Amino acid sequence: MIYFDAAATRAVLPEVMETCKPYFKDSYGNPSALYDMGLDARRAVEQSRRTIANILNCSPSEIFFTSGGTESDNWALNGRGVYCSSIEHHAVLNHINNGIIPCNSQGIVSLNYLKSCLSFATKETKYKPIVSIMYANNEIGVIEPIEDAAEIAHHFGCKFHTDAVQYFGHGKIDLSYIDYMSVSGHKIGAMKGIGFLYAKDGLIASMLKGGEQERGHRAGTENVPAIVSLAVASDVMYKNLESNNMKLRNLQSYLYTNISKNFPMAHLNGTDNWDERLPNILSFRFDGYQGEVLQSFLNDFGIAVGTGSACNSGNGKPSHVLKSIGLSDEESNSTIRFSYTENNTLDDIDTLINVLKQAITILR
Ligand code: PLP
């Protein structure tokens, strides 16, 4: 299979497989146990926390392991008044009880709107909502102006959370203006079902009550192999950041050029300012075609791509992200998301373009 759906998930990195193996097989002790096997597991958990903290230049006590992006988002936002952008993942969007901040047609959140909402919301009450704006969008690959959004949130005395699930591993992160940040392992080549929440100064209410794991904040026996996988994948991704991004930008430019050249009915979704885009996601609508029909055609030829309704697959609704950048239902449903890793090749893209040409001719 030629895989162009890396924003959905990706394969576990070979380095991760190797490093995690002993924690399935030999060092499988409970990290809370006080004999050698337990202590080995505890060391692995704490070393993993330090690895991630080093990458982010923060304290290990600010990193809390979770089951992934969804849980991290929930943990940061549960029980709070939330303002977020209209293009957030549902793990954030479903918390909304205060307000939704719209985006422009490029997919960039409106900072002016955020400012006026907070100015109104914080005027007569001591109770401060939290602002959540994603670092980069999972459907269209647009990077949001989160430093400016955080500055506005702080100006009005609000905390700032960012869902960095799609950004982590693709760019450097400065935590100085971020209060909470969500990350997921399976987007960067770690196992599924692992992630972390960064909480500045370790300040966050408890998520799960029970034992003393995660310093009493999230009870439950730690998933040691998964935690190790997250640290190894993070380490590999950040060590290779520059070279991976160079490869991804090259793939992106080749894919963009070839789609634009061969398919006049194709239009890029989101900004065409490449500095405001992730290097590994391109979303196109193909006017007059159904994204899901194209997806199925490509699948028959061994090519996996996402569609504009990836997050809603099964419910038939057009994507809220595409709707909020101004697309009609029909345009949203004509969208395909191409997302790739540094292991994809220009040959993969040639194959994709050739199959897509057939699809466009046959399905006309
Ligand atoms: N946030 C974003 C932006 C995502 O893309 C995803 C997954 O697609 C999530 C949150 C959820 O992460 P997880 O699958 O680890 O729960």
Short mmCIF file of C-alpha atoms and ligand atoms in Angstrom, two decimals:
data_model
loop_
_atom_site.label_atom_id
_atom_site.label_comp_id
_atom_site.label_asym_id
_atom_site.label_seq_id
_atom_site.Cartn_x
_atom_site.Cartn_y
_atom_site.Cartn_z
CA MET A 1 0.00 0.00 0.00
CA ILE A 2 1.21 3.52 -0.77
CA TYR A 3 0.28 5.47 2.30
CA PHE A 4 -0.83 9.12 2.13
CA ASP A 5 -2.76 9.31 5.39
CA ALA A 6 0.00 10.00 7.90
CA ALA A 7 -2.01 12.72 9.66
CA ALA A 8 -4.43 9.95 10.72
CA THR A 9 -1.64 7.77 12.07
CA ARG A 10 1.69 6.33 10.97
CA ALA A 11 3.77 3.20 11.41
CA VAL A 12 5.83 2.77 14.56
CA LEU A 13 9.44 3.84 13.87
CA PRO A 14 11.99 0.98 13.69
CA GLU A 15 14.04 2.57 16.52
CA VAL A 16 10.89 2.59 18.64
CA MET A 17 10.21 -1.12 18.02
CA GLU A 18 13.73 -2.05 19.06
CA THR A 19 13.86 0.07 22.22
CA CYS A 20 10.41 -0.96 23.42
CA LYS A 21 10.82 -4.71 22.99
CA PRO A 22 12.41 -5.40 26.42
CA TYR A 23 9.49 -3.66 28.17
CA PHE A 24 7.06 -6.18 26.68
CA LYS A 25 9.25 -9.21 27.25
CA ASP A 26 11.75 -8.86 30.10
CA SER A 27 11.32 -5.61 32.03
CA TYR A 28 7.58 -5.94 32.27
CA GLY A 29 7.38 -5.11 35.98
CA ASN A 30 4.92 -2.67 37.48
CA PRO A 31 6.73 0.68 37.89
CA SER A 32 5.29 0.98 41.41
CA ALA A 33 6.91 -2.30 42.53
CA LEU A 34 10.04 -2.03 44.66
CA TYR A 35 12.01 -5.02 43.33
CA ASP A 36 14.46 -4.78 40.42
CA MET A 37 12.00 -5.41 37.63
CA GLY A 38 9.68 -2.71 38.93
CA LEU A 39 12.55 -0.30 39.48
CA ASP A 40 13.74 -0.88 35.90
CA ALA A 41 10.28 0.01 34.64
CA ARG A 42 10.15 3.11 36.88
CA ARG A 43 13.54 4.24 35.56
CA ALA A 44 12.29 3.81 31.99
CA VAL A 45 9.20 5.93 32.70
CA GLU A 46 11.18 8.72 34.37
CA GLN A 47 13.93 8.65 31.73
CA SER A 48 11.23 8.99 29.06
CA ARG A 49 9.78 11.97 30.88
CA ARG A 50 13.24 13.58 31.01
CA THR A 51 13.82 12.94 27.29
CA ILE A 52 10.62 14.75 26.40
CA ALA A 53 11.29 17.57 28.89
CA ASN A 54 14.77 18.05 27.35
CA ILE A 55 13.30 18.37 23.87
CA LEU A 56 10.84 20.98 25.10
CA ASN A 57 13.28 22.67 27.45
CA CYS A 58 10.91 22.31 30.40
CA SER A 59 10.91 20.49 33.72
CA PRO A 60 10.03 16.75 33.78
CA SER A 61 7.47 17.61 36.46
CA GLU A 62 5.51 19.53 33.78
CA ILE A 63 4.99 16.42 31.62
CA PHE A 64 2.03 14.09 32.37
CA PHE A 65 1.62 10.90 30.35
CA THR A 66 -1.88 10.28 28.99
CA SER A 67 -3.58 7.91 26.57
CA GLY A 68 -3.17 10.38 23.68
CA GLY A 69 -4.30 13.66 22.20
CA THR A 70 -7.96 13.25 23.08
CA GLU A 71 -7.29 12.67 26.75
CA SER A 72 -4.74 15.49 26.93
CA ASP A 73 -7.24 17.92 25.39
CA ASN A 74 -9.96 16.74 27.76
CA TRP A 75 -7.69 17.00 30.77
CA ALA A 76 -6.64 20.56 29.97
CA LEU A 77 -10.19 21.78 29.31
CA ASN A 78 -12.52 19.74 31.51
CA GLY A 79 -14.73 21.79 33.78
CA ARG A 80 -13.50 25.14 32.45
CA GLY A 81 -15.11 27.87 30.42
CA VAL A 82 -13.52 27.46 26.99
CA TYR A 83 -13.01 29.70 23.97
CA CYS A 84 -11.57 27.88 20.98
CA SER A 85 -11.24 28.22 17.22
CA SER A 86 -13.88 26.84 14.88
CA ILE A 87 -11.40 24.39 13.35
CA GLU A 88 -10.34 22.52 16.48
CA HIS A 89 -10.41 18.75 16.68
CA HIS A 90 -13.61 17.49 18.32
CA ALA A 91 -11.60 16.58 21.43
CA VAL A 92 -11.44 20.35 21.99
CA LEU A 93 -14.54 21.55 20.16
CA ASN A 94 -16.89 19.37 22.19
CA HIS A 95 -15.95 21.31 25.35
CA ILE A 96 -17.22 24.56 24.05
CA ASN A 97 -19.38 26.37 26.53
CA ASN A 98 -18.26 29.95 25.97
CA GLY A 99 -17.50 30.81 22.38
CA ILE A 100 -16.13 29.75 19.05
CA ILE A 101 -13.61 31.98 17.32
CA PRO A 102 -14.04 31.94 13.52
CA CYS A 103 -11.31 31.55 10.91
CA ASN A 104 -10.80 33.30 7.59
CA SER A 105 -10.90 31.52 4.24
CA GLN A 106 -7.18 30.73 4.59
CA GLY A 107 -7.88 28.79 7.80
CA ILE A 108 -6.30 31.35 10.13
CA VAL A 109 -8.12 32.11 13.38
CA SER A 110 -9.40 35.67 13.80
CA LEU A 111 -7.33 37.31 16.52
CA ASN A 112 -9.50 40.43 16.47
CA TYR A 113 -12.57 38.35 17.18
CA LEU A 114 -10.74 36.59 20.02
CA LYS A 115 -9.76 39.95 21.45
CA SER A 116 -13.29 41.32 21.44
CA CYS A 117 -14.75 38.10 22.89
CA LEU A 118 -12.30 38.09 25.78
CA SER A 119 -12.62 41.80 26.37
CA PHE A 120 -16.39 41.31 26.79
CA ALA A 121 -16.18 37.99 28.68
CA THR A 122 -13.63 39.07 31.25
CA LYS A 123 -15.00 42.56 31.95
CA GLU A 124 -17.40 41.92 34.78
CA THR A 125 -16.31 38.64 36.22
CA LYS A 126 -13.30 37.32 38.09
CA TYR A 127 -13.88 33.95 36.50
CA LYS A 128 -11.46 33.60 33.58
CA PRO A 129 -12.12 31.21 30.71
CA ILE A 130 -9.31 29.23 29.06
CA VAL A 131 -8.39 29.84 25.40
CA SER A 132 -7.57 26.83 23.22
CA ILE A 133 -6.15 27.34 19.72
CA MET A 134 -4.53 24.44 17.91
CA TYR A 135 -0.90 24.73 16.83
CA ALA A 136 -1.68 23.32 13.39
CA ASN A 137 -4.84 21.95 11.84
CA ASN A 138 -5.15 18.24 11.12
CA GLU A 139 -7.34 18.56 8.02
CA ILE A 140 -5.83 21.45 6.08
CA GLY A 141 -2.34 21.65 7.62
CA VAL A 142 -2.51 25.37 8.42
CA ILE A 143 -0.31 26.62 11.28
CA GLU A 144 -2.12 29.02 13.60
CA PRO A 145 -0.68 32.27 15.06
CA ILE A 146 -0.60 30.80 18.54
CA GLU A 147 2.00 33.13 20.02
CA ASP A 148 -0.27 36.10 19.26
CA ALA A 149 -3.36 34.20 20.48
CA ALA A 150 -1.58 33.34 23.73
CA GLU A 151 -0.55 36.96 24.21
CA ILE A 152 -4.19 38.06 23.86
CA ALA A 153 -5.37 35.33 26.26
CA HIS A 154 -2.79 36.37 28.86
CA HIS A 155 -3.57 40.05 28.42
CA PHE A 156 -7.11 39.26 29.60
CA GLY A 157 -5.87 37.04 32.45
CA CYS A 158 -6.81 33.78 30.71
CA LYS A 159 -4.74 30.59 30.46
CA PHE A 160 -3.73 29.34 27.03
CA HIS A 161 -3.92 25.74 25.78
CA THR A 162 -2.77 24.46 22.41
CA ASP A 163 -3.45 21.13 20.73
CA ALA A 164 -0.05 20.40 19.20
CA VAL A 165 -0.95 16.87 18.07
CA GLN A 166 -0.16 17.63 14.41
CA TYR A 167 2.66 20.10 15.01
CA PHE A 168 4.82 18.25 17.53
CA GLY A 169 7.67 16.57 15.66
CA HIS A 170 7.48 19.03 12.77
CA GLY A 171 8.68 22.25 14.35
CA LYS A 172 10.47 23.75 17.33
CA ILE A 173 8.24 24.68 20.23
CA ASP A 174 8.71 27.59 22.63
CA LEU A 175 6.74 26.85 25.78
CA SER A 176 7.30 30.27 27.32
CA TYR A 177 3.83 31.46 26.26
CA ILE A 178 1.99 28.13 26.49
CA ASP A 179 0.23 27.05 29.70
CA TYR A 180 -1.01 23.65 28.50
CA MET A 181 -0.13 21.61 25.42
CA SER A 182 -1.48 18.30 24.11
CA VAL A 183 0.60 15.78 22.18
CA SER A 184 -0.19 12.33 20.76
CA GLY A 185 2.33 9.55 20.14
CA HIS A 186 0.89 7.75 17.15
CA LYS A 187 1.24 10.78 14.86
CA ILE A 188 5.04 10.73 15.27
CA GLY A 189 5.82 7.02 15.08
CA ALA A 190 5.19 5.99 18.70
CA MET A 191 2.56 3.45 19.71
CA LYS A 192 -1.15 4.25 19.66
CA GLY A 193 -2.84 5.09 22.96
CA ILE A 194 -0.06 7.24 24.40
CA GLY A 195 0.51 10.97 24.58
CA PHE A 196 1.25 13.66 27.09
CA LEU A 197 -0.08 16.87 28.50
CA TYR A 198 2.37 19.67 29.24
CA ALA A 199 1.16 21.77 32.18
CA LYS A 200 3.21 24.81 33.15
CA ASP A 201 4.67 24.43 36.65
CA GLY A 202 2.88 21.06 36.87
CA LEU A 203 -0.31 22.90 37.77
CA ILE A 204 -3.32 20.87 36.70
CA ALA A 205 -6.25 19.28 38.54
CA SER A 206 -6.20 15.48 38.91
CA MET A 207 -7.60 13.54 35.98
CA LEU A 208 -8.08 10.05 37.42
CA LYS A 209 -8.34 9.25 41.12
CA GLY A 210 -6.73 6.13 42.53
CA GLY A 211 -3.04 5.37 43.01
CA GLU A 212 -0.19 7.84 43.09
CA GLN A 213 0.91 7.48 39.45
CA GLU A 214 1.80 10.69 37.59
CA ARG A 215 2.38 12.36 40.95
CA GLY A 216 -1.17 11.58 42.04
CA HIS A 217 -2.69 13.35 39.02
CA ARG A 218 -3.53 10.39 36.81
CA ALA A 219 -3.96 7.11 38.60
CA GLY A 220 -3.50 3.77 36.88
CA THR A 221 -0.51 1.54 36.15
CA GLU A 222 1.68 3.22 33.56
CA ASN A 223 1.84 1.78 30.03
CA VAL A 224 5.63 1.44 30.12
CA PRO A 225 6.35 0.26 26.54
CA ALA A 226 4.07 2.98 25.16
CA ILE A 227 5.70 5.67 27.30
CA VAL A 228 9.14 4.53 26.14
CA SER A 229 7.88 4.52 22.55
CA LEU A 230 6.74 8.13 22.92
CA ALA A 231 10.11 9.28 24.23
CA VAL A 232 12.06 7.42 21.53
CA ALA A 233 9.82 8.66 18.73
CA SER A 234 10.02 12.25 20.04
CA ASP A 235 13.79 11.99 20.25
CA VAL A 236 14.13 10.58 16.72
CA MET A 237 11.73 13.13 15.26
CA TYR A 238 13.51 16.08 16.86
CA LYS A 239 17.01 14.79 16.03
CA ASN A 240 15.92 14.51 12.39
CA LEU A 241 13.75 17.62 12.36
CA GLU A 242 15.70 19.59 9.76
CA SER A 243 16.36 16.71 7.36
CA ASN A 244 12.80 15.34 7.67
CA ASN A 245 11.30 18.74 7.04
CA MET A 246 13.51 19.22 4.00
CA LYS A 247 12.29 15.89 2.57
CA LEU A 248 8.68 16.72 3.43
CA ARG A 249 8.86 20.17 1.83
CA ASN A 250 10.28 18.58 -1.29
CA LEU A 251 7.43 16.04 -1.39
CA GLN A 252 4.92 18.80 -0.70
CA SER A 253 6.14 21.00 -3.50
CA TYR A 254 6.23 18.07 -5.97
CA LEU A 255 2.72 16.98 -5.01
CA TYR A 256 1.34 20.52 -5.13
CA THR A 257 2.91 21.22 -8.53
CA ASN A 258 1.71 17.96 -10.03
CA ILE A 259 -1.84 18.30 -8.77
CA SER A 260 -2.08 21.92 -9.91
CA LYS A 261 -0.63 21.04 -13.33
CA ASN A 262 -2.73 17.95 -14.04
CA PHE A 263 -6.09 18.73 -12.44
CA PRO A 264 -7.60 22.11 -13.30
CA MET A 265 -10.61 21.28 -11.12
CA ALA A 266 -8.39 20.92 -8.01
CA HIS A 267 -8.11 23.75 -5.47
CA LEU A 268 -5.89 23.90 -2.41
CA ASN A 269 -7.77 24.22 0.88
CA GLY A 270 -6.24 26.70 3.33
CA THR A 271 -3.49 29.24 2.94
CA ASP A 272 -0.99 29.14 0.07
CA ASN A 273 1.58 30.87 2.25
CA TRP A 274 3.96 27.94 2.75
CA ASP A 275 5.38 29.40 5.96
CA GLU A 276 1.93 29.01 7.50
CA ARG A 277 1.58 25.35 6.53
CA LEU A 278 2.82 22.08 7.94
CA PRO A 279 5.19 20.36 5.51
CA ASN A 280 3.31 17.04 5.58
CA ILE A 281 -0.35 17.82 4.80
CA LEU A 282 -2.04 19.08 1.63
CA SER A 283 -5.80 19.23 1.29
CA PHE A 284 -7.41 19.69 -2.13
CA ARG A 285 -10.99 19.83 -3.28
CA PHE A 286 -11.72 18.34 -6.69
CA ASP A 287 -14.72 20.27 -8.02
CA GLY A 288 -17.38 17.99 -9.43
CA TYR A 289 -16.06 14.84 -7.71
CA GLN A 290 -16.87 13.14 -4.40
CA GLY A 291 -13.86 12.81 -2.08
CA GLU A 292 -15.05 9.45 -0.79
CA VAL A 293 -15.51 8.06 -4.31
CA LEU A 294 -11.97 9.18 -5.26
CA GLN A 295 -10.68 7.70 -2.00
CA SER A 296 -12.31 4.37 -2.76
CA PHE A 297 -10.95 4.37 -6.34
CA LEU A 298 -7.41 5.06 -5.06
CA ASN A 299 -7.83 2.36 -2.42
CA ASP A 300 -8.59 -0.18 -5.17
CA PHE A 301 -5.16 0.68 -6.62
CA GLY A 302 -3.41 0.30 -3.25
CA ILE A 303 -3.25 3.99 -2.30
CA ALA A 304 -4.56 5.30 1.04
CA VAL A 305 -5.66 8.94 1.34
CA GLY A 306 -7.91 10.83 3.76
CA THR A 307 -11.03 12.78 2.87
CA GLY A 308 -12.50 16.07 4.00
CA SER A 309 -14.78 14.24 6.35
CA ALA A 310 -12.01 12.17 7.97
CA CYS A 311 -13.01 13.11 11.51
CA ASN A 312 -16.64 12.48 10.81
CA SER A 313 -16.27 9.32 8.77
CA GLY A 314 -19.39 7.28 9.20
CA ASN A 315 -21.73 10.18 9.94
CA GLY A 316 -21.75 11.54 6.38
CA LYS A 317 -21.51 15.16 7.54
CA PRO A 318 -19.16 17.56 5.78
CA SER A 319 -16.11 18.52 7.81
CA HIS A 320 -16.61 21.40 10.26
CA VAL A 321 -13.10 22.61 9.37
CA LEU A 322 -13.83 22.91 5.66
CA LYS A 323 -17.21 24.48 6.37
CA SER A 324 -15.64 27.05 8.64
CA ILE A 325 -13.16 28.20 5.96
CA GLY A 326 -16.19 28.94 3.82
CA LEU A 327 -16.61 25.82 1.67
CA SER A 328 -20.08 24.64 0.69
CA ASP A 329 -21.21 21.10 1.63
CA GLU A 330 -20.48 20.04 -1.92
CA GLU A 331 -16.95 21.51 -1.89
CA SER A 332 -16.23 19.97 1.52
CA ASN A 333 -17.33 16.58 0.30
CA SER A 334 -15.12 16.86 -2.77
CA THR A 335 -11.97 17.11 -0.65
CA ILE A 336 -9.04 14.72 -0.32
CA ARG A 337 -6.33 15.10 2.31
CA PHE A 338 -2.87 13.92 1.32
CA SER A 339 -0.52 13.50 4.26
CA TYR A 340 2.83 11.78 4.12
CA THR A 341 6.00 10.99 6.03
CA GLU A 342 9.68 11.38 5.28
CA ASN A 343 9.57 7.77 4.02
CA ASN A 344 7.29 8.58 1.10
CA THR A 345 9.02 9.09 -2.25
CA LEU A 346 8.57 11.10 -5.41
CA ASP A 347 7.75 7.76 -7.11
CA ASP A 348 4.82 7.35 -4.68
CA ILE A 349 3.58 10.73 -5.87
CA ASP A 350 4.00 9.77 -9.55
CA THR A 351 1.92 6.64 -8.92
CA LEU A 352 -0.69 8.65 -7.05
CA ILE A 353 -0.97 11.21 -9.86
CA ASN A 354 -1.31 8.49 -12.51
CA VAL A 355 -4.08 6.70 -10.62
CA LEU A 356 -5.78 10.00 -9.87
CA LYS A 357 -5.74 10.83 -13.61
CA GLN A 358 -7.55 7.56 -14.31
CA ALA A 359 -10.04 8.26 -11.52
CA ILE A 360 -10.77 11.74 -12.84
CA THR A 361 -11.35 10.42 -16.37
CA ILE A 362 -13.45 7.40 -15.41
CA LEU A 363 -15.55 9.09 -12.73
CA ARG A 364 -16.26 12.20 -14.76
N1 PLP B 1 -6.07 16.63 18.05
C1 PLP B 1 -5.72 16.61 16.76
C2 PLP B 1 -5.39 17.89 16.07
C3 PLP B 1 -5.69 15.40 16.06
O1 PLP B 1 -5.36 15.40 14.75
C4 PLP B 1 -6.03 14.21 16.75
C5 PLP B 1 -6.08 12.93 16.02
O2 PLP B 1 -6.37 12.85 14.86
C6 PLP B 1 -6.34 14.29 18.11
C7 PLP B 1 -6.38 15.51 18.73
C8 PLP B 1 -6.67 13.06 18.89
O3 PLP B 1 -5.48 12.36 19.20
P1 PLP B 1 -5.56 10.83 19.65
O4 PLP B 1 -5.87 10.03 18.46
O5 PLP B 1 -4.19 10.54 20.19
O6 PLP B 1 -6.59 10.74 20.72
#
